Amino acid sequence: MIISWDNFVWFAVISILLWIAGTFLSFKREKGGNIIFGLGVVTYLAFIALFWNTLGRAPMRTMGETRLWYSFFISLITLILHIRWHYKFLLPFGTLLATVFTMINLLKPEIHSSILMPSLQSVWFIPHVTIYMLSYAVLAAGLISGFATLFKGPELMNPADQLTRIGTSLLLIGMLTGAIWAKQAWGTYWAWDAKENWAAVTWLIYVTYLHIRSRYPLKRNLAIATLFIAFLALQITWYGVNYFPAAKKSLHTYFE
Amino acid sequence: MESMQINTSQLAFPVSLILGTAFLIAIFSLSAFGSSTHIYKMLTSIKTTIVVTTIIVLLLIIEGITGMQIQRTWIFVLPALMFAFILGLVVLKRLSKRFDLGFTMNHTGLLIIAWAMIFGAADYREGRMMIYKGGSENLALMETGETMPLDFHIKLKDLLIDYYPDSITPRQFYSDLQINDKEIKVSVNSPGRYDGYMLYQSGYDTKNGQYIILQIVRDPWILIVWIGVAMLSLGALIMIFRKI
């Protein structure tokens, strides 16, 4: 089966409708909300799998392709968290974020051929990108939990902490796999490349959040402000960095 | 920024190792004998940590926006040294109280990487050489313009470009090298190794397939970095699966 960006709209519409229906059912306290939402996740994954099969390489190279993974992970993680913690804000938030990134892909698909340049042909390619996208999704859920404490009370600080701790650790593992890969491809494990510097900045700010939480547990507003700044840094690392002058020299620019 | 670069030529081995060892001894001595001093209390205070971390973050942001290379100037190296020093003090302070595997792996791993990154920088050598098919070369050109002579000649026996089907886009570049009696195959993402040097497929004559650009790297501190990376990875995994 040949599945390309042209077919994406159908999978996307079905997924989004299932996500909305699942969210709606959970809000009405009806049964099956999680299952319907989960079917949306499965539909999305089906597109990624078929698209991968058609391309003959992992769909992880372009911005459009990484957004696919982000939408998939964000919907999957919010579902898992909803099953575990039952917080009402999780499914609408997951639906919203996954839909936004899906819409960006529909409007600006950045269609690419199956060609993968030699520098990306490595066993580290898939783990490096997947771990980062997973981490970005977990950290987004962490920020939303953090924001929710402002309205719903401090008991939500626990999920915010757990998610940020896990997300920051994944961020670190993503960075370390990147370092190992860089040594193999470029000769140095750290090239002071713009994307690398922003990744380090992002990680350091998230680490600051974790230290604020363990040392000053009562300074919640300071912690949430730090979490927000860290999330902004993450957005710059992911795509914002491409708009800075430093990106011209970057080794991480793959969409020509 | 060029004029502010630290001249690392005088800091190469054994100076690098002596300085690195002195740095570690300084951390140990201050922790062992000076823990009641004013300077120790100031360095291990959360305020100092925040100030130093903020400076490093700001410098990385400047680099990340403008592309200026400040990491080899004192502007960056001084706060980085300070960061590693504080990290060392904090690790010893915590270890003297109680042992926590996650904490130790994360903080010691980061300290080891920072230490090897700072003191090993002077021993890192990287150069490029152009070798024609059938020819051999023993001089690499460094980015500074200096030459990097090798004790051996690298011969390019053969080279091969693998193309995507029905396309002019290369999939992979392969080179068959020979150094003395040893045959070495390199391709992108799969470097070769000889006598402490790593050989990378860096460039290729895509038009006529007559020459390659080989990148030669000597990075003697890399093993220490990998130890730090392994510790940090373990620390990260502990953080993921730990319940609070």
Coordinates of C-alpha atoms in Angstrom, one line a residue:
Chain A
M1 CA 0.0 0.0 0.0
I2 CA 1.4 3.4 -1.0
I3 CA 0.7 5.9 1.7
S4 CA 1.9 9.4 1.4
W5 CA 1.2 12.9 2.7
D6 CA -1.7 13.0 0.2
N7 CA -3.5 10.4 2.3
F8 CA -2.6 12.0 5.6
V9 CA -5.8 14.2 5.7
W10 CA -8.1 11.1 6.0
F11 CA -6.1 9.5 8.9
A12 CA -5.9 13.0 10.5
V13 CA -9.6 13.7 10.3
I14 CA -10.5 10.2 11.7
S15 CA -8.0 10.6 14.6
I16 CA -9.1 14.1 15.5
L17 CA -12.8 13.1 15.5
L18 CA -12.0 10.0 17.7
W19 CA -10.0 12.2 20.1
I20 CA -12.8 14.7 20.3
A21 CA -15.4 12.0 20.8
G22 CA -13.3 10.2 23.4
T23 CA -12.8 13.5 25.3
F24 CA -16.5 14.3 25.1
L25 CA -17.5 10.9 26.5
S26 CA -15.0 11.2 29.4
F27 CA -16.4 14.6 30.2
K28 CA -19.9 13.2 30.3
R29 CA -18.5 10.4 32.5
E30 CA -19.7 7.9 29.9
K31 CA -17.8 4.6 29.5
G32 CA -15.5 4.0 26.6
G33 CA -14.0 7.5 26.4
N34 CA -10.5 6.2 26.8
I35 CA -11.1 3.4 24.3
I36 CA -12.4 5.8 21.6
F37 CA -9.6 8.2 22.3
G38 CA -7.2 5.3 22.1
L39 CA -8.6 4.3 18.7
G40 CA -7.6 7.8 17.5
V41 CA -4.1 7.2 18.8
V42 CA -4.0 3.8 16.9
T43 CA -5.2 5.5 13.7
Y44 CA -2.5 8.0 13.9
L45 CA 0.1 5.4 14.5
A46 CA -1.2 3.4 11.6
F47 CA -0.5 6.4 9.3
I48 CA 3.1 6.7 10.7
A49 CA 3.7 3.0 10.2
L50 CA 2.3 2.9 6.6
F51 CA 4.1 6.1 5.7
W52 CA 7.4 4.7 7.1
N53 CA 6.8 1.6 4.9
T54 CA 6.2 3.7 1.8
L55 CA 9.2 5.9 2.4
G56 CA 11.5 3.0 3.0
R57 CA 13.2 5.0 5.9
A58 CA 12.2 6.3 9.3
P59 CA 9.9 9.4 8.9
M60 CA 12.0 11.5 11.3
R61 CA 14.0 13.8 9.2
T62 CA 11.9 16.8 8.4
M63 CA 10.0 19.1 10.7
G64 CA 6.8 17.8 9.3
E65 CA 7.8 14.2 10.1
T66 CA 8.9 15.0 13.6
R67 CA 5.5 16.8 14.2
L68 CA 3.8 13.4 13.3
W69 CA 5.7 11.8 16.2
Y70 CA 5.0 14.6 18.5
S71 CA 1.2 14.5 17.9
F72 CA 1.3 10.7 18.3
F73 CA 3.2 10.8 21.6
I74 CA 1.2 13.7 23.0
S75 CA -2.1 11.9 22.4
L76 CA -0.6 8.6 23.7
I77 CA 0.9 10.1 26.9
T78 CA -2.2 12.2 27.8
L79 CA -4.3 9.0 27.4
I80 CA -2.0 7.0 29.7
L81 CA -2.0 9.8 32.2
H82 CA -5.7 10.1 32.0
I83 CA -6.1 6.4 32.7
R84 CA -3.8 6.7 35.7
W85 CA -4.7 10.0 37.2
H86 CA -8.2 10.8 35.8
Y87 CA -7.6 14.5 35.5
K88 CA -10.2 16.0 33.3
F89 CA -7.9 18.6 31.6
L90 CA -5.6 15.9 30.1
L91 CA -7.7 14.6 27.2
P92 CA -8.9 18.0 25.9
F93 CA -5.3 19.3 26.2
G94 CA -3.9 16.2 24.4
T95 CA -6.6 16.6 21.7
L96 CA -5.8 20.3 21.3
L97 CA -2.1 20.0 21.0
A98 CA -2.1 17.0 18.7
T99 CA -4.7 18.7 16.5
V100 CA -2.7 21.9 16.3
F101 CA 0.4 20.0 15.2
T102 CA -1.6 17.9 12.8
M103 CA -3.2 21.0 11.3
I104 CA 0.3 22.6 10.8
N105 CA 1.2 19.4 8.9
L106 CA -1.9 19.6 6.7
L107 CA -1.3 23.2 5.9
K108 CA 2.4 23.0 5.5
P109 CA 3.3 19.4 4.8
E110 CA 6.9 19.8 3.7
I111 CA 6.8 16.9 1.4
H112 CA 10.0 15.1 0.9
S113 CA 11.3 12.2 -1.0
S114 CA 12.6 8.9 0.5
I115 CA 16.2 10.1 0.2
L116 CA 18.2 10.1 3.4
M117 CA 21.6 11.7 3.2
P118 CA 24.6 9.7 4.4
S119 CA 25.1 11.6 7.6
L120 CA 21.7 10.6 8.9
Q121 CA 22.2 6.9 8.1
S122 CA 23.0 5.6 11.5
V123 CA 21.6 3.3 14.1
W124 CA 21.4 6.3 16.4
F125 CA 19.0 8.2 14.1
I126 CA 15.8 6.5 15.3
P127 CA 16.5 6.4 19.1
H128 CA 17.8 10.0 19.1
V129 CA 14.7 11.5 17.4
T130 CA 12.1 9.3 19.1
I131 CA 13.5 9.9 22.6
Y132 CA 13.5 13.7 21.9
M133 CA 9.9 13.7 20.6
L134 CA 8.7 11.6 23.5
S135 CA 10.5 13.9 25.9
Y136 CA 9.0 17.0 24.3
A137 CA 5.5 15.5 24.6
V138 CA 6.0 14.5 28.3
L139 CA 7.4 18.0 29.1
A140 CA 4.3 19.6 27.5
A141 CA 2.1 17.5 29.7
G142 CA 4.2 18.6 32.6
L143 CA 3.8 22.3 31.8
I144 CA 0.0 21.9 31.5
S145 CA -0.1 20.1 34.9
G146 CA 2.0 23.0 36.3
F147 CA -0.4 25.6 34.9
A148 CA -3.4 23.7 36.2
T149 CA -2.1 24.1 39.8
L150 CA -2.6 27.8 39.4
F151 CA -6.4 27.2 39.0
K152 CA -7.0 23.9 40.6
G153 CA -4.8 23.9 43.7
P154 CA -1.3 22.6 44.6
E155 CA -2.2 18.9 44.6
L156 CA -1.5 18.9 40.8
M157 CA 2.1 19.8 41.6
N158 CA 2.9 16.1 42.0
P159 CA 2.0 15.1 38.4
A160 CA 3.9 18.3 37.2
D161 CA 7.0 17.2 39.1
Q162 CA 6.8 13.5 38.0
L163 CA 6.3 14.4 34.3
T164 CA 9.0 17.1 34.3
R165 CA 11.5 14.7 36.1
I166 CA 10.8 12.0 33.5
G167 CA 10.8 14.4 30.6
T168 CA 14.1 16.0 31.7
S169 CA 15.7 12.6 32.0
L170 CA 14.5 11.7 28.5
L171 CA 15.9 15.0 27.3
L172 CA 19.2 14.1 28.8
I173 CA 19.2 10.6 27.2
G174 CA 18.3 12.2 23.9
M175 CA 21.2 14.6 24.3
L176 CA 23.6 11.7 25.2
T177 CA 22.6 9.5 22.3
G178 CA 23.2 12.6 20.1
A179 CA 26.7 13.0 21.6
I180 CA 27.6 9.4 20.8
W181 CA 26.2 9.7 17.3
A182 CA 28.0 13.0 16.8
K183 CA 31.3 11.4 17.7
Q184 CA 30.7 8.7 15.1
A185 CA 29.6 11.1 12.3
W186 CA 31.5 14.3 12.9
G187 CA 34.5 13.4 15.0
T188 CA 33.5 15.3 18.1
Y189 CA 30.7 14.6 20.6
W190 CA 29.9 18.3 21.1
A191 CA 30.4 20.7 18.3
W192 CA 29.0 23.9 20.0
D193 CA 26.4 23.9 17.2
A194 CA 23.4 26.3 17.7
K195 CA 20.9 23.4 18.2
E196 CA 23.3 21.7 20.7
N197 CA 23.7 24.9 22.6
W198 CA 19.9 25.4 22.8
A199 CA 19.4 21.8 23.8
A200 CA 21.9 22.4 26.7
V201 CA 20.1 25.6 27.7
T202 CA 16.8 23.8 27.7
W203 CA 18.1 20.9 29.8
L204 CA 19.8 23.3 32.3
I205 CA 16.6 25.3 32.8
Y206 CA 14.6 22.1 33.4
V207 CA 17.3 20.9 35.8
T208 CA 16.9 24.3 37.6
Y209 CA 13.2 23.6 38.0
L210 CA 13.9 20.2 39.6
H211 CA 16.3 21.8 42.0
I212 CA 13.9 24.6 42.9
R213 CA 11.2 22.0 43.6
S214 CA 13.5 19.9 45.8
R215 CA 15.1 22.8 47.7
Y216 CA 12.2 25.3 47.8
P217 CA 9.0 23.2 47.7
L218 CA 6.9 26.2 48.8
K219 CA 8.0 28.6 46.0
R220 CA 5.5 27.2 43.6
N221 CA 5.1 30.3 41.4
L222 CA 8.8 30.6 40.9
A223 CA 8.9 26.9 39.9
I224 CA 6.0 27.3 37.4
A225 CA 7.6 30.4 35.9
T226 CA 10.9 28.4 35.5
L227 CA 8.9 25.6 33.9
F228 CA 7.4 28.0 31.4
I229 CA 10.7 29.5 30.5
A230 CA 12.2 26.0 30.1
F231 CA 9.3 25.2 27.8
L232 CA 9.9 28.3 25.7
A233 CA 13.6 27.3 25.4
L234 CA 12.5 23.9 24.3
Q235 CA 10.4 25.4 21.4
I236 CA 13.5 27.4 20.3
T237 CA 15.6 24.2 20.4
W238 CA 13.1 22.3 18.3
Y239 CA 12.3 24.8 15.6
G240 CA 12.9 28.4 16.7
V241 CA 16.7 28.0 16.3
N242 CA 16.3 27.7 12.5
Y243 CA 15.4 31.4 12.4
F244 CA 18.5 32.7 14.2
P245 CA 21.7 33.7 12.3
A246 CA 23.6 30.9 14.2
A247 CA 21.5 28.3 12.3
K248 CA 23.4 29.1 9.0
K249 CA 26.4 27.3 10.4
S250 CA 24.4 24.6 12.0
L251 CA 25.1 20.9 11.4
H252 CA 21.5 20.1 12.3
T253 CA 19.8 21.7 9.3
Y254 CA 18.6 18.8 7.2
F255 CA 15.7 20.2 5.2
E256 CA 17.2 21.9 2.3
Chain B
M1 CA 36.2 36.6 19.3
E2 CA 39.2 35.2 17.4
S3 CA 41.7 37.3 19.3
M4 CA 40.3 36.2 22.6
Q5 CA 40.7 32.5 22.0
I6 CA 42.8 30.7 24.5
N7 CA 46.0 29.5 23.0
T8 CA 45.9 25.8 23.8
S9 CA 49.2 24.9 22.3
Q10 CA 51.1 25.5 25.6
L11 CA 48.4 23.7 27.5
A12 CA 48.7 20.3 25.7
F13 CA 49.7 17.1 27.4
P14 CA 51.3 16.8 30.0
V15 CA 50.3 20.3 31.1
S16 CA 46.6 19.5 30.6
L17 CA 46.7 16.4 32.8
I18 CA 48.7 18.3 35.5
L19 CA 46.2 21.2 35.5
G20 CA 43.3 18.7 35.6
T21 CA 44.8 16.8 38.5
A22 CA 45.6 20.0 40.3
F23 CA 41.9 21.0 39.9
L24 CA 40.7 17.8 41.4
I25 CA 43.2 18.0 44.3
A26 CA 41.9 21.6 44.9
I27 CA 38.3 20.3 45.2
F28 CA 39.4 17.5 47.5
S29 CA 41.6 19.7 49.7
L30 CA 39.0 22.5 50.1
S31 CA 36.3 19.9 51.0
A32 CA 38.6 18.0 53.4
F33 CA 40.3 20.9 55.2
G34 CA 38.4 24.1 54.3
S35 CA 34.7 23.2 54.9
S36 CA 34.5 25.8 57.7
T37 CA 36.0 28.6 55.6
H38 CA 34.1 31.5 54.2
I39 CA 35.1 30.7 50.6
Y40 CA 33.8 27.1 50.9
K41 CA 30.4 28.3 52.3
M42 CA 30.2 30.9 49.6
L43 CA 31.0 28.4 46.8
T44 CA 28.5 25.8 48.0
S45 CA 25.7 28.2 48.5
I46 CA 22.7 27.9 46.2
K47 CA 23.1 31.6 45.3
T48 CA 26.5 31.0 43.7
T49 CA 25.3 28.0 41.9
I50 CA 22.4 29.9 40.4
V51 CA 24.6 32.9 39.4
V52 CA 27.2 30.6 37.7
T53 CA 24.5 28.5 36.0
T54 CA 22.7 31.6 34.8
I55 CA 26.0 33.0 33.3
I56 CA 26.6 29.7 31.4
V57 CA 23.0 29.7 30.2
L58 CA 23.2 33.3 29.0
L59 CA 26.5 32.6 27.2
L60 CA 25.1 29.5 25.5
I61 CA 22.0 31.6 24.4
I62 CA 24.3 34.2 22.9
E63 CA 26.2 31.5 21.0
G64 CA 22.9 29.9 20.0
I65 CA 21.5 33.1 18.6
T66 CA 24.5 34.7 17.0
G67 CA 26.7 31.7 16.2
M68 CA 29.7 33.5 17.8
Q69 CA 32.2 30.9 19.2
I70 CA 32.8 32.0 22.7
Q71 CA 33.4 28.6 24.2
R72 CA 37.2 28.7 23.7
T73 CA 37.6 32.1 25.3
W74 CA 38.1 32.8 29.1
I75 CA 34.6 34.5 29.1
F76 CA 33.2 31.0 28.9
V77 CA 36.0 28.8 30.3
L78 CA 36.1 30.7 33.7
P79 CA 32.4 30.2 34.5
A80 CA 32.7 26.6 33.2
L81 CA 35.6 25.9 35.6
M82 CA 33.6 27.5 38.4
F83 CA 30.6 25.3 37.6
A84 CA 32.7 22.1 37.6
F85 CA 34.5 23.2 40.8
I86 CA 31.2 23.8 42.6
L87 CA 29.8 20.5 41.3
G88 CA 32.8 18.7 42.7
L89 CA 32.4 20.3 46.1
V90 CA 28.7 19.5 46.2
V91 CA 29.3 15.9 45.2
L92 CA 31.8 15.4 48.0
K93 CA 29.6 17.2 50.5
R94 CA 26.7 15.0 49.7
L95 CA 28.7 11.8 49.6
S96 CA 30.1 12.5 53.1
K97 CA 26.5 12.5 54.4
R98 CA 24.8 9.6 52.6
F99 CA 25.1 7.6 49.4
D100 CA 22.4 8.0 46.8
L101 CA 23.0 6.2 43.5
G102 CA 20.8 8.5 41.4
F103 CA 22.4 11.7 42.8
T104 CA 25.9 10.3 42.5
M105 CA 25.6 9.1 38.9
N106 CA 24.0 12.3 37.7
H107 CA 26.3 14.8 39.4
T108 CA 29.5 12.8 39.1
G109 CA 28.8 11.9 35.5
L110 CA 28.2 15.6 34.7
L111 CA 31.4 16.6 36.6
I112 CA 33.5 14.0 34.7
I113 CA 32.2 15.2 31.3
A114 CA 32.8 18.9 32.2
W115 CA 36.3 18.1 33.6
A116 CA 37.3 16.1 30.4
M117 CA 35.7 18.7 28.2
I118 CA 37.7 21.6 29.8
F119 CA 41.1 20.0 30.4
G120 CA 41.0 17.7 27.4
A121 CA 40.3 20.5 24.9
A122 CA 44.0 21.3 24.5
D123 CA 44.7 17.7 23.5
Y124 CA 42.0 17.5 20.8
R125 CA 43.4 17.6 17.3
E126 CA 41.4 17.6 14.1
G127 CA 42.6 18.0 10.6
R128 CA 41.6 17.3 7.0
M129 CA 43.5 15.8 4.1
M130 CA 42.7 15.3 0.5
I131 CA 43.8 12.0 -1.0
Y132 CA 43.6 11.1 -4.6
K133 CA 42.7 7.6 -5.8
G134 CA 45.9 5.6 -5.7
G135 CA 47.8 8.3 -3.9
S136 CA 48.8 8.6 -0.2
E137 CA 49.1 11.4 2.3
N138 CA 50.6 12.0 5.8
L139 CA 49.8 15.7 6.3
A140 CA 46.5 17.0 7.6
L141 CA 45.5 20.6 7.6
M142 CA 43.9 22.0 10.8
E143 CA 41.3 24.7 10.9
T144 CA 43.9 27.1 12.3
G145 CA 45.9 26.7 9.1
E146 CA 48.7 24.7 10.9
T147 CA 49.6 21.3 9.5
M148 CA 49.2 18.1 11.5
P149 CA 51.9 15.6 10.5
L150 CA 51.2 11.9 11.0
D151 CA 53.7 9.2 11.6
F152 CA 52.2 7.1 8.8
H153 CA 51.0 7.5 5.3
I154 CA 47.3 6.9 4.4
K155 CA 46.8 5.4 1.0
L156 CA 43.5 5.6 -0.9
K157 CA 43.2 2.2 -2.6
D158 CA 39.8 2.6 -3.9
L159 CA 36.6 4.6 -3.5
L160 CA 33.0 3.9 -4.3
I161 CA 29.8 6.0 -4.3
D162 CA 26.6 4.1 -3.8
Y163 CA 23.6 5.9 -5.5
Y164 CA 19.9 5.7 -4.9
P165 CA 18.3 3.7 -7.6
D166 CA 17.6 5.7 -10.7
S167 CA 19.0 8.8 -9.1
I168 CA 22.1 11.0 -9.0
T169 CA 21.8 11.4 -5.2
P170 CA 24.5 9.5 -3.3
R171 CA 23.4 7.1 -0.6
Q172 CA 26.8 6.4 0.8
F173 CA 30.5 7.1 0.2
Y174 CA 32.9 4.3 0.8
S175 CA 36.7 4.5 0.9
D176 CA 39.2 1.7 1.0
L177 CA 42.3 2.9 2.9
Q178 CA 45.6 1.3 3.6
I179 CA 48.0 2.3 6.3
N180 CA 51.2 0.3 6.4
D181 CA 49.8 -3.3 6.2
K182 CA 46.4 -2.6 7.6
E183 CA 43.4 -2.2 5.4
I184 CA 40.7 0.1 6.7
K185 CA 37.2 0.8 5.3
V186 CA 35.5 4.0 6.1
S187 CA 32.2 5.5 5.2
V188 CA 30.0 8.3 6.6
N189 CA 28.9 7.4 10.1
S190 CA 31.4 4.6 10.2
P191 CA 34.9 5.9 10.9
G192 CA 38.1 3.9 10.9
R193 CA 40.8 3.8 13.6
Y194 CA 44.5 3.6 13.5
D195 CA 47.2 4.2 16.2
G196 CA 45.0 6.4 18.4
Y197 CA 43.6 8.3 15.4
M198 CA 40.0 8.2 14.1
L199 CA 39.5 8.5 10.4
Y200 CA 36.3 10.0 9.1
Q201 CA 34.8 10.1 5.6
S202 CA 34.3 13.9 5.4
G203 CA 34.1 14.9 1.7
Y204 CA 34.1 13.3 -1.7
D205 CA 34.7 14.2 -5.3
T206 CA 31.1 13.7 -6.3
K207 CA 31.7 14.7 -9.9
N208 CA 34.5 12.4 -11.0
G209 CA 35.1 10.2 -8.0
Q210 CA 38.8 10.9 -8.0
Y211 CA 39.6 12.0 -4.5
I212 CA 38.2 12.0 -0.9
I213 CA 38.5 14.4 2.0
L214 CA 39.5 12.5 5.1
Q215 CA 39.0 14.0 8.5
I216 CA 41.7 12.9 11.1
V217 CA 40.8 13.2 14.8
R218 CA 42.9 12.6 17.9
D219 CA 40.8 12.8 21.0
P220 CA 42.8 11.1 23.8
W221 CA 40.4 12.1 26.6
I222 CA 37.3 10.6 24.9
L223 CA 37.2 7.4 27.1
I224 CA 36.8 9.6 30.2
V225 CA 33.9 11.4 28.5
W226 CA 32.3 8.0 27.8
I227 CA 32.6 7.1 31.4
G228 CA 30.7 10.3 32.3
V229 CA 28.1 9.6 29.6
A230 CA 27.6 6.1 31.0
M231 CA 27.1 7.4 34.5
L232 CA 24.7 10.1 33.4
S233 CA 22.7 7.6 31.3
L234 CA 22.4 5.4 34.4
G235 CA 21.4 8.4 36.5
A236 CA 18.7 9.4 33.9
L237 CA 17.3 5.9 33.9
I238 CA 17.2 5.9 37.7
M239 CA 15.4 9.3 37.6
I240 CA 12.8 7.9 35.2
F241 CA 11.9 4.8 37.2
R242 CA 12.2 6.3 40.7
K243 CA 9.0 6.9 42.6
I244 CA 8.8 10.0 44.8

